[in-house]
Short mmCIF file of C-alpha atoms and ligand atoms in Angstrom, two decimals:
data_model
loop_
_atom_site.label_atom_id
_atom_site.label_comp_id
_atom_site.label_asym_id
_atom_site.label_seq_id
_atom_site.Cartn_x
_atom_site.Cartn_y
_atom_site.Cartn_z
CA MET A 19 16.53 -41.93 -3.67
CA SER A 20 15.61 -40.08 -6.81
CA ASP A 21 11.81 -39.72 -6.63
CA ASN A 22 10.74 -36.23 -6.50
CA ALA A 23 14.05 -34.95 -7.48
CA PHE A 24 15.23 -32.91 -10.62
CA ALA A 25 18.22 -30.70 -11.24
CA LEU A 26 18.98 -27.34 -12.90
CA LYS A 27 22.06 -27.12 -14.93
CA GLY A 28 23.82 -23.74 -15.41
CA LEU A 29 25.74 -20.80 -13.80
CA PHE A 30 24.55 -20.06 -10.30
CA VAL A 31 25.33 -17.15 -8.09
CA ASP A 32 24.45 -16.58 -4.53
CA THR A 33 25.88 -15.00 -1.57
CA PRO A 34 26.66 -17.13 1.50
CA GLU A 35 28.77 -14.56 2.89
CA ILE A 36 27.70 -11.01 3.18
CA GLY A 37 29.55 -8.84 0.38
CA ALA A 38 31.14 -11.78 -1.54
CA LEU A 39 29.38 -13.36 -4.56
CA ARG A 40 29.74 -17.04 -4.90
CA THR A 41 29.77 -18.28 -8.66
CA ARG A 42 29.50 -21.89 -9.65
CA GLU A 43 28.74 -23.75 -12.56
CA GLY A 44 27.24 -27.21 -12.29
CA TYR A 45 24.10 -28.95 -11.08
CA LEU A 46 21.46 -27.65 -8.39
CA VAL A 47 19.54 -30.85 -7.40
CA CYS A 48 16.04 -30.36 -5.93
CA LYS A 49 14.63 -32.87 -3.94
CA ASP A 50 11.01 -32.75 -2.12
CA GLY A 51 11.13 -28.87 -2.57
CA VAL A 52 14.67 -28.24 -1.13
CA VAL A 53 18.08 -28.16 -2.11
CA ALA A 54 19.67 -31.44 -1.97
CA GLY A 55 23.02 -30.17 -3.14
CA PHE A 56 25.09 -28.67 -5.63
CA TYR A 57 27.42 -30.60 -7.90
CA ASP A 58 29.91 -30.13 -10.57
CA THR A 59 28.76 -33.39 -12.24
CA LEU A 60 25.69 -35.15 -11.16
CA PRO A 61 26.45 -38.10 -8.61
CA ASP A 62 25.31 -41.52 -9.53
CA CYS A 63 22.56 -41.25 -6.86
CA PHE A 64 20.92 -38.68 -9.05
CA SER A 65 21.32 -40.34 -12.43
CA GLY A 66 18.40 -40.35 -14.69
CA ILE A 67 16.51 -37.46 -12.80
CA GLU A 68 15.19 -34.70 -15.17
CA VAL A 69 17.97 -32.09 -15.76
CA THR A 70 16.92 -28.69 -17.29
CA ASP A 71 19.69 -26.85 -18.92
CA CYS A 72 19.63 -23.12 -18.31
CA GLY A 73 22.28 -22.42 -20.87
CA ASP A 74 24.19 -19.14 -20.33
CA ALA A 75 21.35 -17.58 -18.35
CA LEU A 76 22.15 -16.46 -14.66
CA VAL A 77 20.70 -18.80 -12.21
CA ILE A 78 19.92 -16.79 -8.82
CA PRO A 79 18.11 -17.40 -5.59
CA GLY A 80 14.30 -15.96 -5.66
CA MET A 81 14.44 -12.52 -4.23
CA SER A 82 12.42 -11.64 -1.10
CA ASP A 83 10.62 -8.43 -1.09
CA LEU A 84 10.19 -7.49 2.63
CA HIS A 85 7.68 -4.48 2.16
CA LEU A 86 5.08 -3.59 -0.52
CA HIS A 87 1.66 -2.42 -0.69
CA ALA A 88 -0.37 -4.46 -3.29
CA SER A 89 -3.28 -2.01 -2.97
CA GLN A 90 -1.04 0.71 -4.11
CA TYR A 91 0.07 -0.75 -7.50
CA SER A 92 -2.61 0.87 -9.53
CA TYR A 93 -1.08 4.19 -9.14
CA CYS A 94 2.57 3.07 -9.24
CA GLY A 95 4.99 5.70 -10.82
CA THR A 96 2.48 8.49 -10.15
CA ALA A 97 1.79 10.78 -7.28
CA MET A 98 5.52 11.65 -6.61
CA ASP A 99 4.75 15.36 -5.62
CA LEU A 100 4.20 15.11 -1.71
CA GLU A 101 5.90 13.89 1.41
CA LEU A 102 4.58 11.00 3.30
CA LEU A 103 1.69 12.19 5.40
CA ASP A 104 0.12 14.48 2.73
CA TRP A 105 0.74 11.72 0.04
CA LEU A 106 -1.11 9.03 2.42
CA ASP A 107 -4.25 11.63 2.60
CA ASN A 108 -4.26 12.79 -0.97
CA TYR A 109 -3.40 9.59 -2.98
CA THR A 110 -3.14 6.39 -0.80
CA TYR A 111 -6.30 6.39 1.30
CA PRO A 112 -8.90 7.19 -1.69
CA GLU A 113 -7.07 4.30 -3.85
CA GLU A 114 -6.98 1.68 -0.90
CA GLY A 115 -10.70 2.84 -0.02
CA ARG A 116 -11.79 1.48 -3.46
CA TYR A 117 -10.84 -2.10 -2.28
CA ALA A 118 -14.31 -2.47 -0.35
CA ASP A 119 -15.54 -3.18 -3.64
CA PRO A 120 -14.81 -6.81 -4.29
CA ALA A 121 -14.96 -6.53 -8.21
CA HIS A 122 -12.27 -3.75 -8.02
CA ALA A 123 -10.21 -5.82 -5.41
CA LYS A 124 -10.30 -8.98 -7.76
CA ALA A 125 -9.68 -6.95 -11.10
CA TYR A 126 -6.65 -4.91 -9.55
CA TYR A 127 -4.96 -7.73 -7.48
CA GLU A 128 -4.87 -9.82 -10.68
CA ILE A 129 -2.90 -7.18 -12.39
CA PHE A 130 -0.69 -6.93 -9.39
CA THR A 131 -0.14 -10.56 -8.96
CA ARG A 132 0.64 -11.27 -12.74
CA ASP A 133 3.32 -8.38 -12.81
CA LEU A 134 4.78 -9.61 -9.43
CA LEU A 135 5.09 -13.01 -11.02
CA HIS A 136 7.20 -11.74 -13.86
CA THR A 137 9.77 -10.19 -11.32
CA ALA A 138 12.56 -11.90 -9.60
CA THR A 139 10.63 -11.92 -6.38
CA THR A 140 9.58 -15.45 -5.26
CA ARG A 141 8.56 -14.35 -1.64
CA ALA A 142 6.91 -11.22 -0.28
CA ALA A 143 5.56 -9.51 2.87
CA ILE A 144 2.57 -7.58 1.49
CA PHE A 145 0.23 -4.82 2.84
CA ALA A 146 -3.49 -5.22 1.56
CA THR A 147 -6.05 -2.90 2.83
CA ILE A 148 -8.38 -2.74 6.00
CA HIS A 149 -10.94 -5.19 3.93
CA THR A 150 -11.23 -8.61 4.97
CA ASP A 151 -12.68 -10.10 1.73
CA ALA A 152 -10.37 -8.07 -0.52
CA THR A 153 -7.26 -9.30 1.45
CA LEU A 154 -8.51 -13.00 1.25
CA GLU A 155 -9.04 -12.38 -2.57
CA LEU A 156 -5.25 -11.32 -2.89
CA MET A 157 -4.21 -14.33 -0.95
CA ARG A 158 -6.26 -16.59 -3.10
CA GLN A 159 -4.72 -15.17 -6.22
CA LEU A 160 -1.18 -15.22 -5.05
CA SER A 161 -1.54 -18.63 -3.65
CA LYS A 162 -3.02 -19.73 -6.93
CA ALA A 163 0.16 -18.14 -8.77
CA GLY A 164 2.30 -20.18 -6.37
CA MET A 165 4.24 -17.28 -4.76
CA GLY A 166 5.40 -17.32 -1.21
CA ALA A 167 4.02 -14.51 0.92
CA TYR A 168 2.78 -13.07 4.14
CA VAL A 169 -0.07 -10.82 3.48
CA GLY A 170 -1.73 -8.51 5.78
CA LYS A 171 -5.19 -6.98 6.37
CA LEU A 172 -4.62 -3.61 7.59
CA ASN A 173 -5.58 -2.34 10.96
CA MET A 174 -6.75 1.45 10.95
CA ASP A 175 -8.92 3.10 13.53
CA ARG A 176 -7.68 6.58 13.84
CA ASN A 177 -6.52 9.58 11.77
CA CYS A 178 -8.02 8.16 8.68
CA PRO A 179 -11.11 9.23 6.50
CA ASP A 180 -14.42 7.78 7.58
CA TYR A 181 -14.70 5.69 4.31
CA TYR A 182 -11.33 3.98 5.09
CA SER A 183 -11.43 3.28 8.75
CA GLU A 184 -12.45 0.26 11.05
CA HIS A 185 -13.81 2.93 13.38
CA THR A 186 -13.53 1.28 16.70
CA PRO A 187 -10.87 -1.37 18.43
CA GLU A 188 -13.96 -3.73 18.80
CA ASN A 189 -15.01 -3.66 15.08
CA GLY A 190 -11.27 -3.78 14.01
CA GLU A 191 -10.62 -6.85 16.27
CA ALA A 192 -13.62 -8.68 15.08
CA GLU A 193 -12.80 -8.25 11.55
CA THR A 194 -9.18 -9.18 12.13
CA ARG A 195 -10.15 -12.25 14.05
CA ARG A 196 -12.64 -12.99 11.21
CA TRP A 197 -9.66 -12.69 8.58
CA LEU A 198 -7.28 -14.98 10.60
CA GLU A 199 -9.88 -17.76 10.94
CA CYS A 200 -10.78 -17.63 7.28
CA CYS A 201 -7.03 -17.79 6.59
CA ARG A 202 -6.80 -21.08 8.92
CA GLU A 203 -9.57 -22.54 7.06
CA ALA A 204 -8.30 -21.80 3.66
CA GLY A 205 -4.98 -23.33 4.48
CA PHE A 206 -3.09 -21.60 1.59
CA ALA A 207 0.09 -23.75 0.89
CA ARG A 208 2.61 -20.69 0.89
CA VAL A 209 0.51 -17.58 1.51
CA HIS A 210 0.27 -16.60 5.28
CA PRO A 211 -1.20 -13.97 7.36
CA ILE A 212 0.79 -11.23 8.96
CA LEU A 213 -0.70 -8.55 11.55
CA THR A 214 -0.52 -5.25 10.06
CA PRO A 215 -1.20 -2.08 12.19
CA ARG A 216 -0.57 0.24 9.48
CA PHE A 217 1.62 2.53 11.58
CA THR A 218 1.15 4.13 14.89
CA PRO A 219 -0.74 7.20 13.79
CA SER A 220 -3.54 4.93 12.40
CA VAL A 221 -4.08 2.69 15.46
CA THR A 222 -5.22 3.78 18.87
CA ASP A 223 -3.68 2.24 21.77
CA ALA A 224 -6.54 0.13 22.71
CA TYR A 225 -6.51 -1.29 19.12
CA MET A 226 -2.88 -2.05 19.26
CA GLU A 227 -3.32 -3.78 22.36
CA ARG A 228 -5.85 -6.15 20.87
CA ILE A 229 -3.38 -6.65 17.71
CA GLY A 230 -0.78 -7.71 20.29
CA LYS A 231 -3.08 -10.39 22.03
CA LEU A 232 -4.24 -11.56 18.51
CA ALA A 233 -0.63 -12.12 17.56
CA ALA A 234 0.10 -14.20 20.50
CA GLU A 235 -3.29 -16.20 20.23
CA PHE A 236 -2.86 -17.00 16.51
CA GLY A 237 0.92 -17.25 16.59
CA VAL A 238 1.36 -14.83 13.68
CA PRO A 239 3.96 -12.42 12.70
CA MET A 240 3.54 -8.67 12.58
CA GLN A 241 4.82 -5.75 10.01
CA SER A 242 4.66 -2.04 10.18
CA HIS A 243 6.45 1.21 9.56
CA LEU A 244 9.07 2.81 11.82
CA SER A 245 10.94 6.18 11.94
CA GLU A 246 10.34 6.65 8.25
CA ASN A 247 9.66 10.61 8.33
CA ARG A 248 10.43 13.63 10.67
CA SER A 249 6.86 14.87 10.64
CA GLU A 250 5.43 11.25 11.30
CA ILE A 251 7.88 10.79 14.30
CA GLU A 252 7.02 13.94 15.96
CA TRP A 253 3.43 13.00 15.62
CA VAL A 254 4.00 9.58 17.22
CA LYS A 255 5.59 11.58 19.98
CA ALA A 256 2.32 13.73 20.50
CA LEU A 257 0.08 10.65 20.21
CA CYS A 258 1.85 8.48 22.68
CA PRO A 259 3.47 10.78 25.12
CA ASP A 260 3.96 8.11 27.55
CA THR A 261 6.50 6.19 25.42
CA GLU A 262 10.25 6.60 25.13
CA ASN A 263 10.36 6.30 21.38
CA TYR A 264 8.38 5.00 18.28
CA ALA A 265 9.44 1.49 18.62
CA GLU A 266 8.13 1.23 22.03
CA THR A 267 4.52 2.12 20.81
CA TYR A 268 4.58 -1.39 19.19
CA ALA A 269 6.95 -3.23 21.70
CA ARG A 270 4.60 -2.32 24.80
CA PHE A 271 1.88 -4.58 23.22
CA GLY A 272 4.39 -7.45 22.38
CA LEU A 273 4.66 -6.65 18.51
CA PHE A 274 8.24 -5.74 18.22
CA GLY A 275 10.41 -8.88 17.35
CA GLY A 276 11.34 -11.79 19.93
CA ASP A 277 8.21 -14.23 19.99
CA CYS A 278 6.35 -12.03 17.53
CA ARG A 279 8.42 -12.18 14.39
CA THR A 280 8.49 -8.57 13.13
CA ILE A 281 9.13 -6.57 10.00
CA MET A 282 9.82 -2.96 10.42
CA ALA A 283 9.91 -0.75 7.20
CA HIS A 284 12.24 2.15 6.52
CA CYS A 285 14.10 2.59 10.02
CA ILE A 286 15.58 5.78 8.57
CA TYR A 287 15.75 7.97 11.96
CA CYS A 288 15.96 5.37 14.63
CA PRO A 289 17.69 6.57 17.98
CA GLU A 290 20.11 4.25 19.65
CA GLU A 291 17.65 2.75 21.75
CA GLU A 292 15.33 1.74 18.86
CA ASP A 293 18.46 -0.01 17.23
CA ARG A 294 18.97 -1.96 20.45
CA MET A 295 15.42 -2.95 20.63
CA MET A 296 15.62 -3.94 16.88
CA LYS A 297 18.77 -6.11 17.50
CA GLU A 298 17.83 -7.70 20.54
CA GLY A 299 14.34 -8.67 19.04
CA GLY A 300 15.77 -9.96 15.76
CA VAL A 301 13.41 -7.32 14.02
CA PHE A 302 13.85 -7.19 10.32
CA ILE A 303 14.59 -4.12 8.68
CA ALA A 304 12.84 -3.53 5.45
CA HIS A 305 15.30 -1.20 3.35
CA CYS A 306 13.10 0.62 0.92
CA PRO A 307 15.29 3.05 -0.77
CA THR A 308 13.29 3.88 -4.06
CA SER A 309 10.46 4.77 -1.72
CA ASN A 310 12.68 6.90 0.66
CA GLU A 311 13.62 8.89 -2.53
CA ASN A 312 10.28 9.38 -4.06
CA VAL A 313 8.49 10.51 -0.73
CA ILE A 314 11.45 12.33 0.19
CA ALA A 315 11.86 10.54 3.54
CA GLY A 316 15.62 10.31 3.82
CA ILE A 317 18.49 7.67 3.64
CA ALA A 318 18.50 4.80 5.83
CA PRO A 319 21.91 3.76 7.41
CA ALA A 320 21.45 0.52 5.64
CA ALA A 321 25.03 -0.23 5.05
CA ARG A 322 25.70 0.07 9.01
CA TYR A 323 22.82 -2.29 9.76
CA LEU A 324 23.97 -4.86 7.26
CA ARG A 325 27.47 -4.80 8.51
CA GLN A 326 26.61 -4.69 12.39
CA GLY A 327 24.61 -7.92 11.79
CA TYR A 328 21.00 -6.63 12.27
CA GLU A 329 18.66 -8.56 10.18
CA ILE A 330 18.01 -6.53 6.99
CA GLY A 331 16.53 -6.98 3.49
CA LEU A 332 15.21 -4.84 0.57
CA GLY A 333 11.55 -3.79 -0.01
CA SER A 334 9.97 -2.28 -3.02
CA ASP A 335 7.45 -0.37 -1.14
CA VAL A 336 5.20 0.08 -4.01
CA ALA A 337 3.63 2.71 -4.38
CA GLY A 338 5.87 4.96 -2.44
CA GLY A 339 8.58 2.90 -4.33
CA HIS A 340 7.93 3.06 -8.23
CA THR A 341 9.12 -0.50 -9.16
CA LEU A 342 8.36 -4.12 -8.18
CA ASP A 343 11.90 -4.91 -9.66
CA LEU A 344 13.97 -5.89 -6.79
CA PHE A 345 17.16 -5.31 -9.09
CA ALA A 346 16.19 -1.95 -9.44
CA VAL A 347 15.94 -1.44 -5.77
CA MET A 348 19.37 -2.97 -5.48
CA ALA A 349 20.69 -0.39 -7.55
CA SER A 350 18.91 2.41 -5.86
CA ALA A 351 20.14 1.07 -2.38
CA VAL A 352 23.72 1.34 -3.63
CA GLN A 353 23.03 4.99 -4.93
CA VAL A 354 21.51 6.38 -1.86
CA SER A 355 24.06 4.83 0.31
CA LYS A 356 26.67 6.80 -1.60
CA LEU A 357 24.69 10.00 -1.19
CA ARG A 358 24.57 9.20 2.65
CA TRP A 359 28.40 8.56 2.73
CA ARG A 360 28.90 12.07 0.85
CA TYR A 361 26.31 14.24 2.69
CA VAL A 362 25.48 12.62 6.10
CA ASP A 363 28.17 9.90 7.38
CA GLN A 364 31.53 9.82 6.09
CA SER A 365 32.30 6.88 8.73
CA GLU A 366 30.08 4.16 6.61
CA LYS A 367 31.34 3.39 3.36
CA PRO A 368 28.76 2.99 0.59
CA LEU A 369 26.99 -0.46 0.01
CA THR A 370 28.43 -2.60 -2.71
CA MET A 371 26.35 -4.39 -5.16
CA ALA A 372 27.37 -7.53 -3.72
CA GLU A 373 25.94 -6.44 -0.42
CA ALA A 374 22.76 -5.29 -2.07
CA PHE A 375 22.28 -8.55 -3.77
CA TYR A 376 22.67 -10.17 -0.53
CA MET A 377 19.89 -8.21 1.16
CA ALA A 378 17.65 -8.84 -1.85
CA THR A 379 18.21 -12.68 -1.52
CA ALA A 380 19.58 -14.23 1.63
CA GLY A 381 19.09 -11.05 3.96
CA GLY A 382 15.30 -10.86 3.24
CA GLY A 383 15.04 -14.61 2.78
CA ARG A 384 15.75 -15.26 6.35
CA PHE A 385 12.28 -13.75 7.43
CA PHE A 386 10.82 -16.78 5.57
CA GLY A 387 13.08 -19.39 6.92
CA LYS A 388 15.96 -21.32 4.84
CA VAL A 389 15.29 -19.10 1.88
CA GLY A 390 17.80 -17.21 -0.24
CA LEU A 391 20.95 -19.45 -0.71
CA PHE A 392 21.90 -22.57 -2.67
CA GLU A 393 22.80 -24.69 0.20
CA PRO A 394 21.46 -28.01 1.15
CA GLY A 395 18.27 -27.86 3.15
CA TYR A 396 17.24 -24.58 1.66
CA ARG A 397 13.98 -24.14 0.03
CA PHE A 398 14.40 -24.36 -3.66
CA ASP A 399 13.37 -20.91 -4.64
CA VAL A 400 15.31 -20.39 -7.88
CA VAL A 401 14.99 -17.71 -10.79
CA VAL A 402 16.38 -17.91 -14.12
CA VAL A 403 17.45 -14.56 -15.45
CA ASP A 404 18.03 -14.12 -19.23
CA ASP A 405 20.00 -10.93 -19.65
CA GLY A 406 20.77 -11.34 -23.27
CA LYS A 407 19.41 -7.70 -23.55
CA ASN A 408 22.52 -6.54 -21.76
CA ARG A 409 25.00 -8.29 -23.97
CA ASN A 410 27.57 -6.58 -25.92
CA LEU A 411 31.00 -7.00 -27.57
CA ARG A 412 32.51 -6.99 -24.07
CA THR A 413 32.67 -10.14 -21.64
CA PHE A 414 31.10 -9.41 -18.46
CA THR A 415 31.61 -11.44 -15.15
CA PRO A 416 28.67 -12.92 -13.47
CA GLY A 417 28.93 -10.13 -10.92
CA GLU A 418 28.96 -7.40 -13.55
CA ARG A 419 26.03 -9.26 -15.32
CA ILE A 420 23.93 -8.65 -12.09
CA GLU A 421 25.16 -5.15 -11.85
CA ARG A 422 23.89 -4.47 -15.11
CA CYS A 423 20.48 -5.97 -14.60
CA ALA A 424 20.31 -3.62 -11.54
CA TYR A 425 21.49 -0.53 -13.48
CA LEU A 426 20.05 -1.20 -16.86
CA GLY A 427 17.13 -3.52 -16.33
CA GLY A 428 16.96 -5.90 -19.09
CA ALA A 429 16.79 -8.96 -16.70
CA ALA A 430 13.96 -11.11 -18.41
CA ILE A 431 12.71 -13.92 -15.85
CA THR A 432 12.42 -17.05 -17.88
CA ALA A 433 11.85 -19.63 -15.15
CA LYS A 434 10.86 -19.30 -11.68
CA TYR A 435 10.76 -22.14 -8.96
CA VAL A 436 9.23 -21.75 -5.34
CA ASP A 437 9.70 -24.79 -3.05
CA GLY A 438 10.73 -26.65 -6.11
CA CYS A 439 7.60 -26.01 -7.95
CA ARG A 440 7.85 -24.22 -11.20
CA ILE A 441 5.67 -21.27 -11.32
CA LEU A 442 6.77 -19.20 -14.40
N1 GUN B 516 3.34 4.82 6.49
C1 GUN B 516 2.02 4.49 6.80
N2 GUN B 516 1.49 3.91 5.70
C2 GUN B 516 2.57 4.01 4.60
C3 GUN B 516 2.31 3.65 3.26
O1 GUN B 516 1.38 3.44 2.59
N3 GUN B 516 3.51 3.85 2.88
C4 GUN B 516 4.68 4.33 3.26
N4 GUN B 516 5.91 4.60 2.48
N5 GUN B 516 4.93 4.81 4.61
C5 GUN B 516 3.54 4.69 5.20
FE1 FE B 517 5.06 1.19 3.18
#
């Protein structure tokens, strides 16, 4: 019974219900990579298993980052002076273009992978670049590090510079197919492909149609951007005059939820019809408040989405976002929701920190399966947080300690488990 089993002892915090933290002291038992159970005292059937005492650290579910660009990490924290479309042309495409060089890709993705490993994130949905070999390199590195991830080779065949384009739908499809076949062959344990048409302005209808067919043929999910910026939305209208809304530019090719599991980043300005389509298709919303501030996109109605039962998690959206640290993104989510309440919509109360923590763990985790809670049957994705740096003469509740990690930083990740494997 106790083969392949071990336990962590400590103070565990998770959110089985939206908006309420659950705090328990005791033993979390892992068996065959999943949570076997939580116990105040270790039951007889587990006597003799290895127990690691986490002391007075906070033990939380690994966080899921639903949206980030690994290839933009090199300029993270700079290039903050432009809005989205100019930002892409001036900073993003020149940098992403460099990943055509395998040596550049290897060196820069090593730094990204190392830094991501030291955050509270255990699973992530990641954009790479249009380059097949560089994307495979990133997947190899993440897999070697033990991270859980969906990684996308981007699709782009219009409105991009000549040096950073797949040029035609035929060429783009051939490369994407080659990539998907290489992924199948590689059989990475926890790193999987996700189709990634960058956003509608970058992808012709003919190419989007082929991507839809690949999604069905290979049974892979998709990720993209939706309704982030007003100029972007106007541009999509002009490019796709025969569609009712931005969501339909993906949905008409089978790329918007339902059988094709989908993450849409941002969703700041979605009309009611897009909301309806997201709800019906179970589309995951990646709420990226740090990015939305930095590229002056706006404030998404995240509190409403969360409370109305949409699938929603947090995204760091590096390098629109300035940090990989989802604790910091939680603080930003709360802060911008207050601005939205003050300036935009008095009908929706601001997010609480417990709600932000839910999005970072259980909410985003749902995209990856049974992830983000300390419940039997859930993946044993666990992060041990030493917040000693935030200690002072006062006594803080576990909830306050999480709040301080979000606002002050100071959370050192001292151990990290994915599927019960210790990766840090
Ligand atoms: N829309 C299309 N590409 C991007 C990107 O790289 N970042 C963000 N924030 N939005 C995008
Ligand atoms: Fe993005």
